[in-house]
PDB file of C-alpha atoms in Angstrom:
ATOM      1  CA  MET Y   1     106.253 158.315 113.520  1.00  0.00           C
ATOM      2  CA  ALA Y   2     104.737 154.814 113.820  1.00  0.00           C
ATOM      3  CA  GLN Y   3     103.064 153.882 117.083  1.00  0.00           C
ATOM      4  CA  ALA Y   4     105.412 152.019 119.413  1.00  0.00           C
ATOM      5  CA  TRP Y   5     104.429 148.981 121.450  1.00  0.00           C
ATOM      6  CA  ARG Y   6     106.012 147.368 124.489  1.00  0.00           C
ATOM      7  CA  CYS Y   7     105.881 143.575 124.701  1.00  0.00           C
ATOM      8  CA  ALA Y   8     105.167 141.983 128.085  1.00  0.00           C
ATOM      9  CA  GLY Y   9     106.182 138.475 126.988  1.00  0.00           C
ATOM     10  CA  LEU Y  10     104.852 135.239 125.537  1.00  0.00           C
ATOM     11  CA  SER Y  11     102.067 133.205 127.129  1.00  0.00           C
ATOM     12  CA  TRP Y  12     100.770 129.735 126.276  1.00  0.00           C
ATOM     13  CA  THR Y  13      97.018 129.148 126.117  1.00  0.00           C
ATOM     14  CA  ALA Y  14      94.863 126.200 125.088  1.00  0.00           C
ATOM     15  CA  GLY Y  15      94.888 127.664 121.576  1.00  0.00           C
ATOM     16  CA  GLY Y  16      98.653 128.060 121.372  1.00  0.00           C
ATOM     17  CA  PRO Y  17     101.225 130.817 121.956  1.00  0.00           C
ATOM     18  CA  VAL Y  18     100.136 134.424 122.478  1.00  0.00           C
ATOM     19  CA  LEU Y  19     102.217 137.603 122.636  1.00  0.00           C
ATOM     20  CA  ILE Y  20     101.093 139.942 125.411  1.00  0.00           C
ATOM     21  CA  TRP Y  21     101.511 143.709 125.153  1.00  0.00           C
ATOM     22  CA  ASP Y  22     101.503 146.411 127.795  1.00  0.00           C
ATOM     23  CA  GLY Y  23      97.923 147.541 128.263  1.00  0.00           C
ATOM     24  CA  GLY Y  24      96.498 144.036 127.902  1.00  0.00           C
ATOM     25  CA  ARG Y  25      96.393 143.634 124.116  1.00  0.00           C
ATOM     26  CA  ARG Y  26      97.123 140.080 122.916  1.00  0.00           C
ATOM     27  CA  SER Y  27      98.340 138.730 119.593  1.00  0.00           C
ATOM     28  CA  ALA Y  28      97.540 135.063 118.957  1.00  0.00           C
ATOM     29  CA  LEU Y  29     100.289 133.296 117.022  1.00  0.00           C
ATOM     30  CA  THR Y  30      99.418 130.606 114.489  1.00  0.00           C
ATOM     31  CA  TRP Y  31     101.615 128.613 112.130  1.00  0.00           C
ATOM     32  CA  GLY Y  32     102.254 130.545 108.946  1.00  0.00           C
ATOM     33  CA  LYS Y  33     101.618 133.933 110.523  1.00  0.00           C
ATOM     34  CA  THR Y  34     104.163 136.634 109.727  1.00  0.00           C
ATOM     35  CA  VAL Y  35     105.925 138.041 112.773  1.00  0.00           C
ATOM     36  CA  ALA Y  36     107.483 141.379 111.837  1.00  0.00           C
ATOM     37  CA  PHE Y  37     108.727 144.255 113.967  1.00  0.00           C
ATOM     38  CA  GLY Y  38     111.399 146.889 114.224  1.00  0.00           C
ATOM     39  CA  VAL Y  39     113.108 148.476 117.200  1.00  0.00           C
ATOM     40  CA  ALA Y  40     112.610 152.209 117.512  1.00  0.00           C
ATOM     41  CA  GLU Y  41     115.583 154.329 116.480  1.00  0.00           C
ATOM     42  CA  GLY Y  42     117.615 155.873 119.271  1.00  0.00           C
ATOM     43  CA  GLU Y  43     116.031 153.737 121.983  1.00  0.00           C
ATOM     44  CA  ALA Y  44     117.714 151.723 124.739  1.00  0.00           C
ATOM     45  CA  ARG Y  45     116.328 148.684 126.524  1.00  0.00           C
ATOM     46  CA  THR Y  46     114.989 149.723 129.920  1.00  0.00           C
ATOM     47  CA  CYS Y  47     113.824 147.815 133.008  1.00  0.00           C
ATOM     48  CA  VAL Y  48     110.140 146.824 132.953  1.00  0.00           C
ATOM     49  CA  GLY Y  49     109.738 147.305 136.708  1.00  0.00           C
ATOM     50  CA  ALA Y  50     108.223 144.898 139.226  1.00  0.00           C
ATOM     51  CA  ARG Y  51     104.729 143.861 140.268  1.00  0.00           C
ATOM     52  CA  GLY Y  52     102.963 146.395 138.080  1.00  0.00           C
ATOM     53  CA  ASN Y  53     105.169 149.306 139.134  1.00  0.00           C
ATOM     54  CA  MET Y  54     107.580 151.168 136.869  1.00  0.00           C
ATOM     55  CA  CYS Y  55     111.276 151.038 137.606  1.00  0.00           C
ATOM     56  CA  PRO Y  56     111.968 154.270 139.540  1.00  0.00           C
ATOM     57  CA  LEU Y  57     115.356 154.621 137.845  1.00  0.00           C
ATOM     58  CA  ALA Y  58     114.283 153.579 134.336  1.00  0.00           C
ATOM     59  CA  ALA Y  59     117.470 151.511 134.531  1.00  0.00           C
ATOM     60  CA  ARG Y  60     119.061 150.171 131.381  1.00  0.00           C
ATOM     61  CA  VAL Y  61     119.083 146.401 130.853  1.00  0.00           C
ATOM     62  CA  SER Y  62     121.497 144.368 128.730  1.00  0.00           C
ATOM     63  CA  ALA Y  63     120.152 143.637 125.257  1.00  0.00           C
ATOM     64  CA  ARG Y  64     121.414 140.046 125.566  1.00  0.00           C
ATOM     65  CA  SER Y  65     119.690 139.319 128.878  1.00  0.00           C
ATOM     66  CA  THR Y  66     116.585 137.126 128.980  1.00  0.00           C
ATOM     67  CA  GLY Y  67     115.628 138.943 132.187  1.00  0.00           C
ATOM     68  CA  PRO Y  68     114.077 142.367 131.468  1.00  0.00           C
ATOM     69  CA  ARG Y  69     114.603 143.794 134.958  1.00  0.00           C
ATOM     70  CA  CYS Y  70     117.411 145.568 136.763  1.00  0.00           C
ATOM     71  CA  GLU Y  71     118.834 143.836 139.846  1.00  0.00           C
ATOM     72  CA  GLU Y  72     116.642 145.729 142.316  1.00  0.00           C
ATOM     73  CA  CYS Y  73     113.387 145.185 140.422  1.00  0.00           C
ATOM     74  CA  ALA Y  74     114.261 141.516 139.864  1.00  0.00           C
ATOM     75  CA  ARG Y  75     114.737 141.118 143.614  1.00  0.00           C
ATOM     76  CA  LEU Y  76     111.387 142.768 144.334  1.00  0.00           C
ATOM     77  CA  ASP Y  77     109.626 140.665 141.694  1.00  0.00           C
ATOM     78  CA  ARG Y  78     110.845 137.447 143.334  1.00  0.00           C
ATOM     79  CA  ALA Y  79     110.180 138.594 146.890  1.00  0.00           C
ATOM     80  CA  HIS Y  80     106.875 136.703 147.109  1.00  0.00           C
ATOM     81  CA  SER Y  81     107.057 133.744 144.771  1.00  0.00           C
ATOM     82  CA  VAL Y  82     107.073 129.958 144.803  1.00  0.00           C
ATOM     83  CA  ALA Y  83     110.199 129.865 142.644  1.00  0.00           C
ATOM     84  CA  ALA Y  84     112.147 131.817 145.259  1.00  0.00           C
ATOM     85  CA  ASP Y  85     110.743 129.774 148.178  1.00  0.00           C
ATOM     86  CA  THR Y  86     109.134 132.881 149.683  1.00  0.00           C
ATOM     87  CA  LEU Y  87     105.521 131.690 149.426  1.00  0.00           C
ATOM     88  CA  ALA Y  88     105.547 128.729 151.805  1.00  0.00           C
ATOM     89  CA  ASP Y  89     102.088 129.547 153.205  1.00  0.00           C
ATOM     90  CA  ASP Y  90     100.216 129.181 149.902  1.00  0.00           C
ATOM     91  CA  PRO Y  91      97.216 126.919 150.747  1.00  0.00           C
ATOM     92  CA  ARG Y  92      96.438 125.934 147.148  1.00  0.00           C
ATOM     93  CA  PRO Y  93      97.310 122.440 145.850  1.00  0.00           C
ATOM     94  CA  TYR Y  94     100.464 121.915 143.810  1.00  0.00           C
ATOM     95  CA  ARG Y  95     101.569 119.257 141.356  1.00  0.00           C
ATOM     96  CA  VAL Y  96     104.971 117.638 141.033  1.00  0.00           C
ATOM     97  CA  TYR Y  97     105.978 116.757 137.484  1.00  0.00           C
ATOM     98  CA  LEU Y  98     108.735 115.051 135.518  1.00  0.00           C
ATOM     99  CA  ALA Y  99     109.601 116.844 132.288  1.00  0.00           C
ATOM    100  CA  TRP Y 100     111.728 115.609 129.379  1.00  0.00           C
ATOM    101  CA  PHE Y 101     113.498 117.973 126.978  1.00  0.00           C
ATOM    102  CA  GLY Y 102     115.658 115.561 124.994  1.00  0.00           C
ATOM    103  CA  SER Y 103     117.840 112.503 125.416  1.00  0.00           C
ATOM    104  CA  GLY Y 104     119.383 112.491 128.886  1.00  0.00           C
ATOM    105  CA  MET Y 105     117.609 115.682 129.971  1.00  0.00           C
ATOM    106  CA  THR Y 106     114.838 115.161 132.509  1.00  0.00           C
ATOM    107  CA  LYS Y 107     113.963 117.500 135.355  1.00  0.00           C
ATOM    108  CA  VAL Y 108     111.608 117.537 138.326  1.00  0.00           C
ATOM    109  CA  GLY Y 109     109.510 120.574 139.152  1.00  0.00           C
ATOM    110  CA  ILE Y 110     106.310 121.830 140.737  1.00  0.00           C
ATOM    111  CA  THR Y 111     103.460 124.003 139.523  1.00  0.00           C
ATOM    112  CA  ALA Y 112     100.143 125.202 140.934  1.00  0.00           C
ATOM    113  CA  GLU Y 113      97.361 122.742 140.104  1.00  0.00           C
ATOM    114  CA  ARG Y 114      95.157 125.585 138.836  1.00  0.00           C
ATOM    115  CA  ARG Y 115      97.705 126.344 136.052  1.00  0.00           C
ATOM    116  CA  GLY Y 116      97.335 122.940 134.431  1.00  0.00           C
ATOM    117  CA  PRO Y 117     100.106 122.224 131.872  1.00  0.00           C
ATOM    118  CA  ALA Y 118     100.899 125.925 131.207  1.00  0.00           C
ATOM    119  CA  ARG Y 119     104.188 125.778 133.128  1.00  0.00           C
ATOM    120  CA  LEU Y 120     105.371 122.826 131.027  1.00  0.00           C
ATOM    121  CA  LEU Y 121     104.552 124.636 127.781  1.00  0.00           C
ATOM    122  CA  GLU Y 122     106.356 127.749 129.035  1.00  0.00           C
ATOM    123  CA  GLN Y 123     109.485 125.705 129.758  1.00  0.00           C
ATOM    124  CA  GLY Y 124     109.454 123.999 126.375  1.00  0.00           C
ATOM    125  CA  ALA Y 125     108.959 120.496 127.811  1.00  0.00           C
ATOM    126  CA  ILE Y 126     108.752 117.998 124.951  1.00  0.00           C
ATOM    127  CA  CYS Y 127     107.083 115.362 127.115  1.00  0.00           C
ATOM    128  CA  PHE Y 128     105.947 115.277 130.750  1.00  0.00           C
ATOM    129  CA  SER Y 129     103.956 113.337 133.315  1.00  0.00           C
ATOM    130  CA  TRP Y 130     102.458 114.341 136.634  1.00  0.00           C
ATOM    131  CA  LEU Y 131     104.020 112.627 139.642  1.00  0.00           C
ATOM    132  CA  GLY Y 132     101.682 113.683 142.435  1.00  0.00           C
ATOM    133  CA  THR Y 133      99.455 116.394 143.930  1.00  0.00           C
ATOM    134  CA  GLY Y 134      99.394 117.884 147.408  1.00  0.00           C
ATOM    135  CA  PRO Y 135     100.218 120.889 149.599  1.00  0.00           C
ATOM    136  CA  LEU Y 136     103.048 123.159 148.514  1.00  0.00           C
ATOM    137  CA  MET Y 137     105.556 122.016 151.141  1.00  0.00           C
ATOM    138  CA  ALA Y 138     104.837 118.347 150.427  1.00  0.00           C
ATOM    139  CA  ALA Y 139     105.461 119.028 146.743  1.00  0.00           C
ATOM    140  CA  ARG Y 140     108.727 120.762 147.643  1.00  0.00           C
ATOM    141  CA  ARG Y 141     109.831 117.807 149.795  1.00  0.00           C
ATOM    142  CA  THR Y 142     109.105 115.418 146.925  1.00  0.00           C
ATOM    143  CA  GLU Y 143     111.147 117.583 144.567  1.00  0.00           C
ATOM    144  CA  GLU Y 144     114.049 117.500 147.049  1.00  0.00           C
ATOM    145  CA  LEU Y 145     113.650 113.735 147.472  1.00  0.00           C
ATOM    146  CA  LEU Y 146     114.083 113.113 143.751  1.00  0.00           C
ATOM    147  CA  ARG Y 147     117.072 115.422 143.560  1.00  0.00           C
ATOM    148  CA  ALA Y 148     118.797 113.672 146.466  1.00  0.00           C
ATOM    149  CA  ALA Y 149     117.838 110.046 145.826  1.00  0.00           C
ATOM    150  CA  LEU Y 150     117.769 109.914 142.014  1.00  0.00           C
ATOM    151  CA  ARG Y 151     119.968 112.919 141.187  1.00  0.00           C
ATOM    152  CA  VAL Y 152     117.266 114.497 139.051  1.00  0.00           C
ATOM    153  CA  PRO Y 153     117.910 118.238 138.592  1.00  0.00           C
ATOM    154  CA  ASP Y 154     115.272 120.933 138.975  1.00  0.00           C
ATOM    155  CA  ARG Y 155     116.879 123.125 136.310  1.00  0.00           C
ATOM    156  CA  ILE Y 156     118.234 122.557 132.794  1.00  0.00           C
ATOM    157  CA  PRO Y 157     120.031 125.349 130.909  1.00  0.00           C
ATOM    158  CA  TYR Y 158     117.772 126.737 128.221  1.00  0.00           C
ATOM    159  CA  ALA Y 159     120.449 126.604 125.534  1.00  0.00           C
ATOM    160  CA  ALA Y 160     120.667 122.841 126.110  1.00  0.00           C
ATOM    161  CA  LYS Y 161     116.895 122.454 125.720  1.00  0.00           C
ATOM    162  CA  ARG Y 162     116.984 124.400 122.466  1.00  0.00           C
ATOM    163  CA  ALA Y 163     119.847 122.359 121.025  1.00  0.00           C
ATOM    164  CA  ALA Y 164     118.150 119.070 121.967  1.00  0.00           C
ATOM    165  CA  ARG Y 165     115.102 119.853 119.823  1.00  0.00           C
ATOM    166  CA  ALA Y 166     117.176 119.218 116.705  1.00  0.00           C
ATOM    167  CA  ALA Y 167     117.612 115.530 117.598  1.00  0.00           C
ATOM    168  CA  LEU Y 168     114.266 114.368 118.990  1.00  0.00           C
ATOM    169  CA  PRO Y 169     113.130 110.752 118.484  1.00  0.00           C
ATOM    170  CA  SER Y 170     110.324 110.548 115.936  1.00  0.00           C
ATOM    171  CA  ALA Y 171     108.131 108.222 118.025  1.00  0.00           C
ATOM    172  CA  GLY Y 172     106.192 109.444 121.050  1.00  0.00           C
ATOM    173  CA  GLU Y 173     106.938 106.204 122.905  1.00  0.00           C
ATOM    174  CA  GLU Y 174     110.649 106.890 122.616  1.00  0.00           C
ATOM    175  CA  ARG Y 175     110.215 110.448 123.858  1.00  0.00           C
ATOM    176  CA  ALA Y 176     108.322 109.167 126.914  1.00  0.00           C
ATOM    177  CA  ALA Y 177     110.677 106.277 127.732  1.00  0.00           C
ATOM    178  CA  GLU Y 178     113.042 108.104 130.087  1.00  0.00           C
ATOM    179  CA  ILE Y 179     110.347 109.643 132.266  1.00  0.00           C
ATOM    180  CA  ALA Y 180     108.471 106.308 132.316  1.00  0.00           C
ATOM    181  CA  GLY Y 181     111.395 104.588 134.039  1.00  0.00           C
ATOM    182  CA  LEU Y 182     112.074 107.523 136.321  1.00  0.00           C
ATOM    183  CA  HIS Y 183     108.400 107.800 137.307  1.00  0.00           C
ATOM    184  CA  ALA Y 184     108.367 104.169 138.441  1.00  0.00           C
ATOM    185  CA  ARG Y 185     111.579 104.611 140.454  1.00  0.00           C
ATOM    186  CA  ALA Y 186     110.255 107.795 142.061  1.00  0.00           C
ATOM    187  CA  LEU Y 187     107.058 106.130 143.296  1.00  0.00           C
ATOM    188  CA  GLY Y 188     109.160 103.384 144.879  1.00  0.00           C
ATOM    189  CA  LEU Y 189     111.251 105.740 147.010  1.00  0.00           C
ATOM    190  CA  THR Y 190     110.988 105.716 150.778  1.00  0.00           C
ATOM    191  CA  GLY Y 191     110.318 109.052 152.417  1.00  0.00           C
ATOM    192  CA  TRP Y 192     107.451 109.953 150.080  1.00  0.00           C
ATOM    193  CA  PRO Y 193     105.311 112.640 151.842  1.00  0.00           C
ATOM    194  CA  GLU Y 194     102.033 111.173 153.070  1.00  0.00           C
ATOM    195  CA  SER Y 195     100.089 114.298 152.084  1.00  0.00           C
ATOM    196  CA  LEU Y 196     101.149 114.017 148.439  1.00  0.00           C
ATOM    197  CA  GLU Y 197      98.793 111.853 146.380  1.00  0.00           C
ATOM    198  CA  PRO Y 198     100.755 109.902 143.742  1.00  0.00           C
ATOM    199  CA  ALA Y 199      99.646 110.179 140.127  1.00  0.00           C
ATOM    200  CA  PRO Y 200      99.796 107.332 137.588  1.00  0.00           C
ATOM    201  CA  PHE Y 201     102.185 107.604 134.659  1.00  0.00           C
ATOM    202  CA  ARG Y 202     100.334 109.338 131.827  1.00  0.00           C
ATOM    203  CA  PRO Y 203     102.755 111.015 129.421  1.00  0.00           C
ATOM    204  CA  VAL Y 204     101.718 114.184 127.616  1.00  0.00           C
ATOM    205  CA  ASP Y 205     103.635 114.955 124.405  1.00  0.00           C
ATOM    206  CA  HIS Y 206     104.024 118.526 123.108  1.00  0.00           C
ATOM    207  CA  VAL Y 207     105.698 117.924 119.742  1.00  0.00           C
ATOM    208  CA  GLU Y 208     102.459 118.607 117.863  1.00  0.00           C
ATOM    209  CA  ALA Y 209     101.500 121.536 120.109  1.00  0.00           C
ATOM    210  CA  PHE Y 210     104.903 123.107 119.412  1.00  0.00           C
ATOM    211  CA  GLY Y 211     104.698 122.441 115.671  1.00  0.00           C
ATOM    212  CA  LEU Y 212     108.071 120.685 115.729  1.00  0.00           C
ATOM    213  CA  ALA Y 213     107.082 117.599 113.746  1.00  0.00           C
ATOM    214  CA  GLU Y 214     107.002 119.323 110.345  1.00  0.00           C
ATOM    215  CA  ALA Y 215     109.108 122.439 110.959  1.00  0.00           C
ATOM    216  CA  PRO Y 216     112.557 122.776 109.321  1.00  0.00           C
ATOM    217  CA  ALA Y 217     115.506 122.715 111.694  1.00  0.00           C
ATOM    218  CA  PRO Y 218     116.715 126.154 112.827  1.00  0.00           C
ATOM    219  CA  VAL Y 219     120.057 127.420 111.561  1.00  0.00           C
ATOM    220  CA  GLY Y 220     120.605 130.240 114.036  1.00  0.00           C
ATOM    221  CA  VAL Y 221     119.422 132.148 117.093  1.00  0.00           C
ATOM    222  CA  VAL Y 222     118.742 135.870 117.480  1.00  0.00           C
ATOM    223  CA  GLY Y 223     121.419 137.001 119.925  1.00  0.00           C
ATOM    224  CA  GLU Y 224     119.988 140.396 120.857  1.00  0.00           C
ATOM    225  CA  LEU Y 225     117.946 143.330 119.627  1.00  0.00           C
ATOM    226  CA  ALA Y 226     119.300 146.796 118.974  1.00  0.00           C
ATOM    227  CA  ALA Y 227     117.914 150.260 118.240  1.00  0.00           C
ATOM    228  CA  GLY Y 228     117.025 150.510 114.573  1.00  0.00           C
ATOM    229  CA  GLY Y 229     117.100 146.753 114.090  1.00  0.00           C
ATOM    230  CA  ALA Y 230     114.323 144.696 112.509  1.00  0.00           C
ATOM    231  CA  LEU Y 231     113.184 141.106 112.151  1.00  0.00           C
ATOM    232  CA  SER Y 232     110.529 139.508 110.003  1.00  0.00           C
ATOM    233  CA  GLY Y 233     109.660 135.882 109.331  1.00  0.00           C
ATOM    234  CA  GLU Y 234     106.930 133.276 109.056  1.00  0.00           C
ATOM    235  CA  LEU Y 235     106.131 131.359 112.233  1.00  0.00           C
ATOM    236  CA  VAL Y 236     106.773 127.642 111.665  1.00  0.00           C
ATOM    237  CA  ALA Y 237     107.068 126.393 115.268  1.00  0.00           C
ATOM    238  CA  ALA Y 238     107.268 127.579 118.874  1.00  0.00           C
ATOM    239  CA  ALA Y 239     108.470 125.984 122.096  1.00  0.00           C
ATOM    240  CA  GLY Y 240     108.693 127.575 125.510  1.00  0.00           C
ATOM    241  CA  PRO Y 241     109.600 131.238 124.936  1.00  0.00           C
ATOM    242  CA  ASP Y 242     111.074 130.523 121.475  1.00  0.00           C
ATOM    243  CA  LEU Y 243     109.524 131.405 118.134  1.00  0.00           C
ATOM    244  CA  HIS Y 244     110.930 129.600 115.078  1.00  0.00           C
ATOM    245  CA  LEU Y 245     110.726 132.036 112.160  1.00  0.00           C
ATOM    246  CA  ALA Y 246     111.348 131.170 108.501  1.00  0.00           C
ATOM    247  CA  THR Y 247     113.408 133.994 107.010  1.00  0.00           C
ATOM    248  CA  ASP Y 248     115.532 134.540 103.914  1.00  0.00           C
ATOM    249  CA  ARG Y 249     118.460 133.363 106.049  1.00  0.00           C
ATOM    250  CA  GLY Y 250     116.750 130.107 107.020  1.00  0.00           C
ATOM    251  CA  VAL Y 251     114.788 129.343 110.170  1.00  0.00           C
ATOM    252  CA  LEU Y 252     115.914 131.532 113.062  1.00  0.00           C
ATOM    253  CA  VAL Y 253     114.950 131.161 116.719  1.00  0.00           C
ATOM    254  CA  LEU Y 254     113.731 134.284 118.507  1.00  0.00           C
ATOM    255  CA  ASP Y 255     113.689 134.031 122.300  1.00  0.00           C
ATOM    256  CA  THR Y 256     110.761 136.311 123.151  1.00  0.00           C
ATOM    257  CA  ARG Y 257     112.313 137.059 126.540  1.00  0.00           C
ATOM    258  CA  LEU Y 258     114.558 139.463 124.614  1.00  0.00           C
ATOM    259  CA  LEU Y 259     111.555 141.642 123.629  1.00  0.00           C
ATOM    260  CA  PRO Y 260     110.377 143.242 126.920  1.00  0.00           C
ATOM    261  CA  GLY Y 261     112.035 146.570 127.654  1.00  0.00           C
ATOM    262  CA  TRP Y 262     112.201 147.728 124.025  1.00  0.00           C
ATOM    263  CA  GLU Y 263     109.974 150.140 122.101  1.00  0.00           C
ATOM    264  CA  LEU Y 264     108.814 148.066 119.122  1.00  0.00           C
ATOM    265  CA  VAL Y 265     107.317 149.397 115.895  1.00  0.00           C
ATOM    266  CA  PRO Y 266     105.564 147.630 112.982  1.00  0.00           C
ATOM    267  CA  GLY Y 267     107.858 145.939 110.480  1.00  0.00           C
ATOM    268  CA  GLY Y 268     107.529 144.526 107.007  1.00  0.00           C
ATOM    269  CA  GLY Y 269     109.262 142.624 104.268  1.00  0.00           C
ATOM    270  CA  ARG Y 270     111.537 139.739 105.207  1.00  0.00           C
ATOM    271  CA  ARG Y 271     114.239 141.656 107.000  1.00  0.00           C
ATOM    272  CA  VAL Y 272     116.852 140.206 109.350  1.00  0.00           C
ATOM    273  CA  GLU Y 273     118.683 143.187 110.779  1.00  0.00           C
ATOM    274  CA  VAL Y 274     119.600 141.841 114.204  1.00  0.00           C
ATOM    275  CA  PRO Y 275     122.671 139.947 115.452  1.00  0.00           C
ATOM    276  CA  VAL Y 276     122.365 136.194 114.796  1.00  0.00           C
ATOM    277  CA  ARG Y 277     124.544 133.440 116.236  1.00  0.00           C
ATOM    278  CA  ALA Y 278     124.836 129.759 115.431  1.00  0.00           C
ATOM    279  CA  LEU Y 279     122.913 127.181 117.425  1.00  0.00           C
ATOM    280  CA  LYS Y 280     124.979 125.455 120.095  1.00  0.00           C
ATOM    281  CA  GLU Y 281     125.798 121.830 119.449  1.00  0.00           C
ATOM    282  CA  ARG Y 282     123.701 119.085 120.987  1.00  0.00           C
ATOM    283  CA  PRO Y 283     124.960 118.566 124.576  1.00  0.00           C
ATOM    284  CA  THR Y 284     126.123 115.205 125.798  1.00  0.00           C
ATOM    285  CA  ALA Y 285     123.799 113.089 127.911  1.00  0.00           C
ATOM    286  CA  GLN Y 286     123.145 114.199 131.456  1.00  0.00           C
ATOM    287  CA  ASP Y 287     125.292 112.335 133.981  1.00  0.00           C
ATOM    288  CA  GLY Y 288     123.645 110.361 136.756  1.00  0.00           C
ATOM    289  CA  LEU Y 289     120.033 110.425 135.598  1.00  0.00           C
ATOM    290  CA  PHE Y 290     119.443 107.058 137.177  1.00  0.00           C
TER     291      PHE Y 290
END
C-alpha cells in the first residue's frame, strides 16, 4: 500500500505557494508543476484537532467544508486569536490594510506587522495598500471606523472573490483605483486613533505573484474530495488557498482547504475523479462602497 500523507494546508512564502504536510515536510509549488494525488480507499475525512492536539473523538468532518475541524476543536482553536477578538493584550504592532478583490469588492482588515503581506496573499487579495500601523486595539478601532463611516466590510465571501478573478482589469492602475480613492477618504475621517501612524498610499499588485496574467480562465471548481477519488493537473496559477490546475477537463480550481483531514496518496496521469461544479457567476458590484 502506498504511503499516505496528511496535508496541513497551503502557505504563501516569498518564493510562492507551499503545501505543508503533517510532520513539517513542505512542497514548493511552481508554475507548470504537476499536482497529483489520490484519496485513500475506505477513508473518511476526520477532524485535524486544535493547537497541535489530536481531536479526542476523531470526529468526522464534512467533505465540502473548508474548515477541517469539528465544532469543539474549532472553538478551541479560536479561543486565543486576533480574528476572534480574544487576544486584546497582544503588545506587538499591527497594520490596517485595504484590500481589493475585484470591481466593487474592497475590504478593510488588520494583520500583525511581523507577517508582512502574507495575510493578503492568503486571502487572495489582487491589490492592497497599507493604511496605518499601531497597537492592536488602535488597529481594531480604525477597522471599525471604516466599517461605520465608509461602510467598508471586513469580510467578502470567498466564492465572490474567486468569481471576480475572471473579470480583472488588465492595467494595474485600474486595479488600484478603488482603494486609492478609499484610502484618501479614510485618512480624512475624524476619530482616527492617535496611536495609529497613517501610511501613504502605495498599492501592491499580486496579479503576477498569483500567475493570473497568463493563465487560462477556470471552467470549474472541485466541490469536495471522496474516498478513492483522484485529481491530477498542471499548476497554472494560484490565489489565496486556490490552485488553478490544467486538466483534460480544462482548468479546475482546487481549494486547498478541502485537503486537511484526508489520507492522501500519490497520484498520476491526468485524472479528474472528484466532484466538480461550475464557477459561480460574477457578482454584482458591492453596494455602498463609498
